[in-house]
mmCIF file of C-alpha atoms in Angstrom:
data_model
loop_
_atom_site.group_PDB
_atom_site.id
_atom_site.type_symbol
_atom_site.label_atom_id
_atom_site.label_comp_id
_atom_site.label_asym_id
_atom_site.label_seq_id
_atom_site.Cartn_x
_atom_site.Cartn_y
_atom_site.Cartn_z
ATOM 1 C CA MET A 94 11.081 -3.706 -19.388
ATOM 2 C CA ARG A 95 12.917 -3.389 -16.145
ATOM 3 C CA SER A 96 12.777 -7.173 -15.730
ATOM 4 C CA ILE A 97 14.454 -7.615 -19.132
ATOM 5 C CA VAL A 98 17.242 -5.257 -18.131
ATOM 6 C CA TYR A 99 17.827 -7.098 -14.863
ATOM 7 C CA ALA A 100 18.051 -10.374 -16.778
ATOM 8 C CA LEU A 101 20.707 -8.888 -19.027
ATOM 9 C CA LEU A 102 22.616 -7.594 -16.029
ATOM 10 C CA ALA A 103 22.525 -10.991 -14.404
ATOM 11 C CA CYS A 104 23.899 -12.589 -17.542
ATOM 12 C CA GLY A 105 26.563 -9.891 -17.921
ATOM 13 C CA ILE A 106 25.336 -8.853 -21.340
ATOM 14 C CA LEU A 107 24.381 -5.161 -21.399
ATOM 15 C CA PHE A 108 26.831 -3.326 -23.533
ATOM 16 C CA ALA A 109 28.301 -0.476 -25.169
ATOM 17 C CA CYS A 110 30.215 1.703 -27.470
ATOM 18 C CA GLY A 111 33.904 2.119 -27.995
ATOM 19 C CA GLY A 112 36.614 1.527 -25.458
ATOM 20 C CA SER A 113 40.092 0.226 -26.137
ATOM 21 C CA SER A 114 41.027 -2.712 -23.952
ATOM 22 C CA ALA A 115 44.492 -1.183 -23.558
ATOM 23 C CA GLN A 116 43.007 1.838 -21.754
ATOM 24 C CA MET A 117 40.842 -0.142 -19.387
ATOM 25 C CA GLU A 118 41.140 -0.620 -15.650
ATOM 26 C CA THR A 119 40.242 -3.746 -13.712
ATOM 27 C CA SER A 120 37.878 -3.655 -10.728
ATOM 28 C CA PRO A 121 38.524 -5.712 -7.562
ATOM 29 C CA LEU A 122 35.945 -8.174 -8.916
ATOM 30 C CA GLY A 123 37.936 -8.567 -12.126
ATOM 31 C CA ASN A 124 35.653 -6.554 -14.424
ATOM 32 C CA ARG A 125 37.450 -4.501 -17.074
ATOM 33 C CA TYR A 126 36.154 -0.997 -17.693
ATOM 34 C CA GLN A 127 36.945 2.519 -18.850
ATOM 35 C CA LEU A 128 35.327 5.387 -16.927
ATOM 36 C CA PHE A 129 34.665 8.823 -18.422
ATOM 37 C CA LYS A 130 34.018 11.597 -15.890
ATOM 38 C CA ASP A 131 33.891 14.673 -18.151
ATOM 39 C CA GLY A 132 30.132 15.075 -17.763
ATOM 40 C CA GLY A 133 29.827 13.820 -14.210
ATOM 41 C CA SER A 134 28.835 15.830 -11.161
ATOM 42 C CA GLY A 135 28.032 15.360 -7.495
ATOM 43 C CA ASP A 136 29.099 12.576 -5.162
ATOM 44 C CA PRO A 137 29.876 9.062 -6.359
ATOM 45 C CA VAL A 138 27.492 6.214 -5.713
ATOM 46 C CA ALA A 139 27.295 5.013 -2.107
ATOM 47 C CA THR A 140 26.241 1.573 -0.905
ATOM 48 C CA GLY A 141 22.445 1.387 -0.810
ATOM 49 C CA ASP A 142 21.907 4.248 -3.271
ATOM 50 C CA PHE A 143 19.512 3.710 -6.146
ATOM 51 C CA VAL A 144 21.113 4.444 -9.507
ATOM 52 C CA TYR A 145 19.138 5.286 -12.635
ATOM 53 C CA PHE A 146 21.045 4.555 -15.800
ATOM 54 C CA HIS A 147 20.840 3.835 -19.508
ATOM 55 C CA ALA A 148 22.842 1.163 -21.258
ATOM 56 C CA ALA A 149 23.404 -0.109 -24.774
ATOM 57 C CA MET A 150 24.443 -3.640 -25.615
ATOM 58 C CA ARG A 151 26.945 -4.131 -28.431
ATOM 59 C CA THR A 152 29.294 -6.711 -29.855
ATOM 60 C CA GLU A 153 32.937 -5.827 -30.449
ATOM 61 C CA GLY A 154 32.017 -5.556 -34.120
ATOM 62 C CA ASP A 155 29.626 -2.670 -33.249
ATOM 63 C CA SER A 156 26.394 -4.607 -33.723
ATOM 64 C CA ILE A 157 23.908 -3.082 -31.261
ATOM 65 C CA LEU A 158 21.658 -5.728 -29.742
ATOM 66 C CA PHE A 159 19.720 -3.727 -27.196
ATOM 67 C CA SER A 160 19.362 -0.182 -25.897
ATOM 68 C CA THR A 161 17.371 0.797 -22.824
ATOM 69 C CA ARG A 162 16.634 4.192 -24.408
ATOM 70 C CA GLN A 163 14.717 2.481 -27.191
ATOM 71 C CA GLY A 164 13.291 -0.502 -25.349
ATOM 72 C CA GLY A 165 10.079 1.113 -24.107
ATOM 73 C CA GLY A 166 8.864 1.048 -20.529
ATOM 74 C CA GLU A 167 10.559 2.469 -17.462
ATOM 75 C CA GLN A 168 14.183 3.513 -17.163
ATOM 76 C CA PRO A 169 16.255 0.834 -15.414
ATOM 77 C CA VAL A 170 17.386 1.417 -11.824
ATOM 78 C CA VAL A 171 19.603 -0.699 -9.597
ATOM 79 C CA GLN A 172 20.537 -0.493 -5.917
ATOM 80 C CA ALA A 173 24.280 -0.196 -5.373
ATOM 81 C CA ALA A 174 25.695 -3.230 -3.599
ATOM 82 C CA ASP A 175 28.359 -3.284 -0.903
ATOM 83 C CA GLU A 176 31.915 -3.626 -2.242
ATOM 84 C CA ALA A 177 32.208 -6.963 -0.489
ATOM 85 C CA ASN A 178 29.325 -8.326 -2.584
ATOM 86 C CA ASP A 179 30.798 -10.305 -5.452
ATOM 87 C CA GLN A 180 27.464 -11.801 -6.581
ATOM 88 C CA ILE A 181 26.689 -8.968 -8.986
ATOM 89 C CA GLY A 182 27.046 -8.394 -12.701
ATOM 90 C CA PRO A 183 29.737 -6.253 -14.345
ATOM 91 C CA VAL A 184 27.488 -3.228 -14.894
ATOM 92 C CA GLU A 185 26.348 -3.208 -11.280
ATOM 93 C CA ASP A 186 29.984 -3.480 -10.230
ATOM 94 C CA VAL A 187 31.235 -0.535 -12.300
ATOM 95 C CA ILE A 188 28.245 1.683 -11.460
ATOM 96 C CA ARG A 189 29.597 1.833 -7.910
ATOM 97 C CA TYR A 190 32.459 4.065 -9.141
ATOM 98 C CA MET A 191 30.285 6.539 -11.045
ATOM 99 C CA ARG A 192 28.569 9.894 -10.493
ATOM 100 C CA THR A 193 25.507 11.449 -12.125
ATOM 101 C CA GLY A 194 26.419 12.158 -15.743
ATOM 102 C CA ASP A 195 29.396 9.804 -15.822
ATOM 103 C CA SER A 196 29.640 7.226 -18.573
ATOM 104 C CA ALA A 197 31.630 4.042 -18.794
ATOM 105 C CA VAL A 198 32.467 1.175 -21.086
ATOM 106 C CA VAL A 199 32.562 -2.311 -19.588
ATOM 107 C CA ARG A 200 34.239 -5.182 -21.426
ATOM 108 C CA VAL A 201 33.018 -8.731 -20.842
ATOM 109 C CA ASN A 202 34.840 -11.757 -22.229
ATOM 110 C CA ILE A 203 32.137 -14.239 -23.202
ATOM 111 C CA ALA A 204 34.576 -16.647 -24.842
ATOM 112 C CA GLU A 205 34.870 -18.406 -21.487
ATOM 113 C CA PHE A 206 31.104 -18.722 -20.909
ATOM 114 C CA PRO A 207 29.976 -22.392 -20.706
ATOM 115 C CA ASN A 208 26.965 -21.506 -22.854
ATOM 116 C CA LYS A 209 26.966 -18.384 -24.954
ATOM 117 C CA PRO A 210 23.741 -16.345 -25.180
ATOM 118 C CA PRO A 211 21.611 -17.040 -28.287
ATOM 119 C CA GLY A 212 22.826 -15.098 -31.300
ATOM 120 C CA LEU A 213 26.310 -14.552 -29.868
ATOM 121 C CA GLU A 214 27.786 -17.947 -30.609
ATOM 122 C CA ASN A 215 30.467 -16.442 -32.890
ATOM 123 C CA ASP A 216 31.396 -13.525 -30.627
ATOM 124 C CA THR A 217 34.071 -13.460 -27.928
ATOM 125 C CA VAL A 218 33.543 -10.027 -26.339
ATOM 126 C CA ILE A 219 30.577 -7.932 -25.322
ATOM 127 C CA LEU A 220 30.774 -4.231 -24.487
ATOM 128 C CA TYR A 221 28.408 -2.244 -22.314
ATOM 129 C CA SER A 222 28.044 1.521 -22.620
ATOM 130 C CA VAL A 223 26.552 2.867 -19.417
ATOM 131 C CA VAL A 224 25.428 6.393 -18.509
ATOM 132 C CA VAL A 225 24.304 7.249 -14.979
ATOM 133 C CA THR A 226 21.438 9.736 -15.116
ATOM 134 C CA GLU A 227 20.504 10.077 -11.441
ATOM 135 C CA ILE A 228 21.510 8.854 -7.985
ATOM 136 C CA LEU A 229 19.036 8.753 -5.099
ATOM 137 C CA SER A 230 19.442 7.731 -1.481
ATOM 138 C CA GLN A 231 17.205 4.898 -0.288
ATOM 139 C CA GLU A 232 14.943 7.392 1.499
ATOM 140 C CA GLU A 233 14.625 9.569 -1.603
ATOM 141 C CA PHE A 234 13.979 6.520 -3.787
ATOM 142 C CA GLU A 235 11.269 5.158 -1.497
ATOM 143 C CA ALA A 236 9.522 8.543 -1.377
ATOM 144 C CA ARG A 237 9.636 8.855 -5.155
ATOM 145 C CA SER A 238 8.460 5.280 -5.658
ATOM 146 C CA ALA A 239 5.477 5.817 -3.360
ATOM 147 C CA ALA A 240 4.465 8.991 -5.196
ATOM 148 C CA GLU A 241 4.931 7.355 -8.601
ATOM 149 C CA GLU A 242 2.937 4.297 -7.576
ATOM 150 C CA ALA A 243 0.070 6.454 -6.342
ATOM 151 C CA ALA A 244 0.024 8.362 -9.635
ATOM 152 C CA LYS A 245 0.180 5.126 -11.644
ATOM 153 C CA GLU A 246 -2.662 3.617 -9.666
ATOM 154 C CA GLU A 247 -4.857 6.601 -10.518
ATOM 155 C CA VAL A 248 -4.119 6.026 -14.198
ATOM 156 C CA ARG A 249 -4.665 2.270 -13.892
ATOM 157 C CA ALA A 250 -8.043 2.842 -12.245
ATOM 158 C CA VAL A 251 -9.137 4.963 -15.217
ATOM 159 C CA VAL A 252 -8.027 2.263 -17.661
ATOM 160 C CA ARG A 253 -9.697 -0.533 -15.683
ATOM 161 C CA ALA A 254 -12.952 1.438 -15.659
ATOM 162 C CA ARG A 255 -12.960 1.194 -19.474
ATOM 163 C CA GLU A 256 -12.576 -2.600 -19.548
ATOM 164 C CA ALA A 257 -16.257 -3.563 -19.913
ATOM 165 C CA GLU A 258 -17.022 -0.931 -22.533
ATOM 166 C CA ARG A 259 -13.910 -1.714 -24.623
ATOM 167 C CA THR A 260 -14.517 -5.474 -24.381
ATOM 168 C CA GLU A 261 -18.079 -4.997 -25.632
ATOM 169 C CA PHE A 262 -16.816 -2.782 -28.462
ATOM 170 C CA ALA A 263 -14.193 -5.348 -29.498
ATOM 171 C CA ALA A 264 -16.807 -8.121 -29.470
ATOM 172 C CA GLY A 265 -19.061 -6.057 -31.717
ATOM 173 C CA ILE A 266 -16.264 -5.435 -34.195
ATOM 174 C CA LEU A 267 -15.427 -9.145 -34.354
ATOM 175 C CA LYS A 268 -19.104 -10.063 -34.817
ATOM 176 C CA ALA A 269 -19.380 -7.677 -37.769
ATOM 177 C CA TYR A 270 -16.146 -9.069 -39.239
ATOM 178 C CA ASN A 271 -17.390 -12.642 -39.036
ATOM 179 C CA GLU A 272 -20.731 -11.656 -40.554
ATOM 180 C CA GLY A 273 -19.012 -9.839 -43.419
ATOM 181 C CA THR A 274 -20.582 -6.475 -42.540
ATOM 182 C CA LEU A 275 -17.506 -4.702 -41.158
ATOM 183 C CA GLU A 276 -16.629 -1.710 -43.318
ATOM 184 C CA ASN A 277 -13.281 -0.143 -44.230
ATOM 185 C CA VAL A 278 -11.256 -3.330 -43.739
ATOM 186 C CA GLN A 279 -7.854 -2.975 -45.372
ATOM 187 C CA THR A 280 -5.424 -5.771 -46.228
ATOM 188 C CA THR A 281 -1.632 -5.544 -46.435
ATOM 189 C CA PRO A 282 0.491 -7.639 -48.840
ATOM 190 C CA SER A 283 1.408 -9.974 -45.952
ATOM 191 C CA GLY A 284 -2.257 -10.822 -45.308
ATOM 192 C CA LEU A 285 -2.771 -8.642 -42.223
ATOM 193 C CA LYS A 286 -6.269 -7.131 -42.176
ATOM 194 C CA TYR A 287 -7.046 -4.024 -40.170
ATOM 195 C CA VAL A 288 -9.571 -1.299 -39.477
ATOM 196 C CA ILE A 289 -8.626 2.046 -37.979
ATOM 197 C CA HIS A 290 -11.529 3.199 -35.813
ATOM 198 C CA GLU A 291 -9.926 6.463 -34.758
ATOM 199 C CA GLU A 292 -6.846 8.076 -36.260
ATOM 200 C CA GLY A 293 -4.352 9.327 -33.706
ATOM 201 C CA THR A 294 -2.709 12.740 -33.853
ATOM 202 C CA GLY A 295 0.456 11.985 -31.860
ATOM 203 C CA ALA A 296 3.869 10.620 -32.766
ATOM 204 C CA GLU A 297 4.088 7.893 -35.385
ATOM 205 C CA ALA A 298 5.149 4.417 -34.362
ATOM 206 C CA GLU A 299 8.408 3.476 -36.051
ATOM 207 C CA PRO A 300 10.619 0.374 -35.961
ATOM 208 C CA GLY A 301 13.224 0.666 -33.236
ATOM 209 C CA LYS A 302 11.137 2.953 -31.032
ATOM 210 C CA GLY A 303 9.574 1.925 -27.744
ATOM 211 C CA VAL A 304 5.774 1.824 -27.720
ATOM 212 C CA VAL A 305 3.059 1.157 -25.152
ATOM 213 C CA VAL A 306 -0.150 -0.529 -26.338
ATOM 214 C CA GLN A 307 -3.490 -1.340 -24.701
ATOM 215 C CA TYR A 308 -5.152 -4.371 -26.272
ATOM 216 C CA ILE A 309 -7.867 -7.016 -26.263
ATOM 217 C CA GLY A 310 -7.021 -10.303 -27.996
ATOM 218 C CA GLN A 311 -9.775 -12.642 -29.258
ATOM 219 C CA LEU A 312 -9.960 -15.879 -31.205
ATOM 220 C CA VAL A 313 -11.740 -15.024 -34.450
ATOM 221 C CA SER A 314 -13.429 -18.420 -34.607
ATOM 222 C CA THR A 315 -15.050 -18.303 -31.151
ATOM 223 C CA GLY A 316 -14.780 -14.732 -29.863
ATOM 224 C CA VAL A 317 -13.009 -15.964 -26.724
ATOM 225 C CA VAL A 318 -10.819 -13.286 -25.128
ATOM 226 C CA PHE A 319 -7.473 -15.002 -24.486
ATOM 227 C CA ASP A 320 -5.647 -11.929 -23.165
ATOM 228 C CA GLN A 321 -6.221 -8.231 -22.565
ATOM 229 C CA SER A 322 -4.547 -5.310 -20.813
ATOM 230 C CA PHE A 323 -7.485 -3.177 -19.688
ATOM 231 C CA GLY A 324 -8.188 -5.330 -16.636
ATOM 232 C CA ARG A 325 -4.572 -4.872 -15.526
ATOM 233 C CA GLY A 326 -4.770 -1.141 -16.098
ATOM 234 C CA GLU A 327 -1.443 -1.064 -17.950
ATOM 235 C CA GLY A 328 -0.536 -1.394 -21.594
ATOM 236 C CA ILE A 329 2.330 -3.576 -22.800
ATOM 237 C CA PRO A 330 5.667 -1.838 -23.535
ATOM 238 C CA PHE A 331 8.003 -3.172 -26.206
ATOM 239 C CA GLN A 332 10.465 -2.091 -28.875
ATOM 240 C CA LEU A 333 8.740 -2.086 -32.242
ATOM 241 C CA GLY A 334 10.152 -4.000 -35.181
ATOM 242 C CA THR A 335 12.590 -6.137 -33.193
ATOM 243 C CA GLY A 336 10.651 -9.398 -33.012
ATOM 244 C CA ARG A 337 9.594 -8.950 -29.386
ATOM 245 C CA VAL A 338 5.943 -9.472 -30.382
ATOM 246 C CA ILE A 339 4.211 -11.516 -33.086
ATOM 247 C CA PRO A 340 4.843 -10.335 -36.677
ATOM 248 C CA GLY A 341 1.240 -9.140 -37.079
ATOM 249 C CA TRP A 342 1.737 -6.722 -34.193
ATOM 250 C CA ASP A 343 5.075 -5.417 -35.464
ATOM 251 C CA GLU A 344 3.449 -4.717 -38.825
ATOM 252 C CA GLY A 345 0.142 -3.402 -37.515
ATOM 253 C CA ILE A 346 1.401 -1.062 -34.777
ATOM 254 C CA ASP A 347 3.790 0.442 -37.344
ATOM 255 C CA LEU A 348 0.690 1.781 -39.152
ATOM 256 C CA LEU A 349 -0.489 3.841 -36.170
ATOM 257 C CA LYS A 350 0.073 7.147 -34.387
ATOM 258 C CA VAL A 351 -0.295 7.829 -30.676
ATOM 259 C CA GLY A 352 -4.006 8.022 -29.931
ATOM 260 C CA SER A 353 -4.994 5.614 -32.705
ATOM 261 C CA LYS A 354 -7.612 2.951 -32.037
ATOM 262 C CA ALA A 355 -7.690 -0.004 -34.421
ATOM 263 C CA THR A 356 -8.487 -3.691 -34.802
ATOM 264 C CA PHE A 357 -6.092 -6.142 -36.434
ATOM 265 C CA PHE A 358 -7.199 -9.461 -37.904
ATOM 266 C CA ILE A 359 -4.016 -11.501 -37.903
ATOM 267 C CA PRO A 360 -3.683 -14.797 -39.799
ATOM 268 C CA ALA A 361 -1.935 -17.681 -38.050
ATOM 269 C CA GLU A 362 1.210 -17.290 -40.115
ATOM 270 C CA LEU A 363 1.661 -13.780 -38.671
ATOM 271 C CA ALA A 364 0.770 -14.940 -35.163
ATOM 272 C CA TYR A 365 1.394 -18.317 -33.489
ATOM 273 C CA GLY A 366 1.435 -20.517 -36.572
ATOM 274 C CA ALA A 367 0.326 -24.116 -36.792
ATOM 275 C CA GLN A 368 1.570 -24.895 -33.268
ATOM 276 C CA GLY A 369 -0.375 -22.272 -31.308
ATOM 277 C CA THR A 370 0.751 -21.319 -27.807
ATOM 278 C CA PRO A 371 2.302 -23.841 -25.383
ATOM 279 C CA ASP A 372 -0.496 -23.348 -22.838
ATOM 280 C CA GLY A 373 -3.174 -24.106 -25.435
ATOM 281 C CA SER A 374 -4.952 -20.782 -25.010
ATOM 282 C CA ILE A 375 -4.420 -20.137 -28.725
ATOM 283 C CA PRO A 376 -4.907 -23.312 -30.805
ATOM 284 C CA GLY A 377 -2.721 -23.975 -33.810
ATOM 285 C CA GLY A 378 -3.812 -22.294 -37.021
ATOM 286 C CA SER A 379 -5.865 -19.616 -35.251
ATOM 287 C CA GLU A 380 -6.707 -16.273 -36.799
ATOM 288 C CA LEU A 381 -6.604 -13.609 -34.085
ATOM 289 C CA ALA A 382 -8.414 -10.305 -33.601
ATOM 290 C CA PHE A 383 -6.689 -7.587 -31.592
ATOM 291 C CA TYR A 384 -8.386 -4.354 -30.624
ATOM 292 C CA VAL A 385 -5.496 -1.966 -29.875
ATOM 293 C CA GLU A 386 -4.915 1.568 -28.637
ATOM 294 C CA LEU A 387 -1.468 3.090 -29.133
ATOM 295 C CA GLU A 388 -0.749 5.006 -25.927
ATOM 296 C CA LYS A 389 2.868 6.046 -26.254
ATOM 297 C CA VAL A 390 5.835 6.241 -28.612
ATOM 298 C CA GLU A 391 9.216 6.837 -26.994
#
């Protein structure tokens, strides 16, 4: 998720709530913003500091396009650039004037963009709402990152150790499905078929919430595994119900709770359609089987 946030920053499109243009200041780089310091504390950001923040992206008409709090995955962090650096986005620019707990609104005029971002062709302004949650020096950030990476690697090793066993289990489920002996298969009105192997007891997945999912994807016709997360040791994070994954996943994951283990049998029309994937790993018209484990709901 962090890579998505950086892409938005680079494009100048992370945005926000409220903020009258008449009340806004202009930074030396020409970015218009309004800074709220009521909740802030501590020293302001210094060059080289690492700043953890949350941001929401909104049109001037209050249509929210993206929120880092609901996107799933890790909280975004950016290293504060020197004031002489003008090759940064508006959020990165304004963050340099903030403290922990401060919030700001940044106004970006996209009417002058040569090519407007998809979906914003009829808009002229984007607003960012930004809240700084923590500021760390480079030394503190590097120490934290090393500790976090060590902890993550322990978790990844546990997940990777399950790869062979889970792959064998998924293959057995698909074999039974193809032979017509798989029990308790349910079908939704859209045509999605699924079996819940183990019902979770945690939070329910809901549209708009961030989720993390472990998975094994197979072609129903051949049993070929075209993608899986266990070998990487990390599940995939995404915001449910926002079209960031194939429709069969958005519908299927919505049926689960944290801890659930299930297999989805997804028809082509809820997956990659008649075209398949550009790399050819999933041919056009393919029915797909996904063994999934819902790890987290945020």
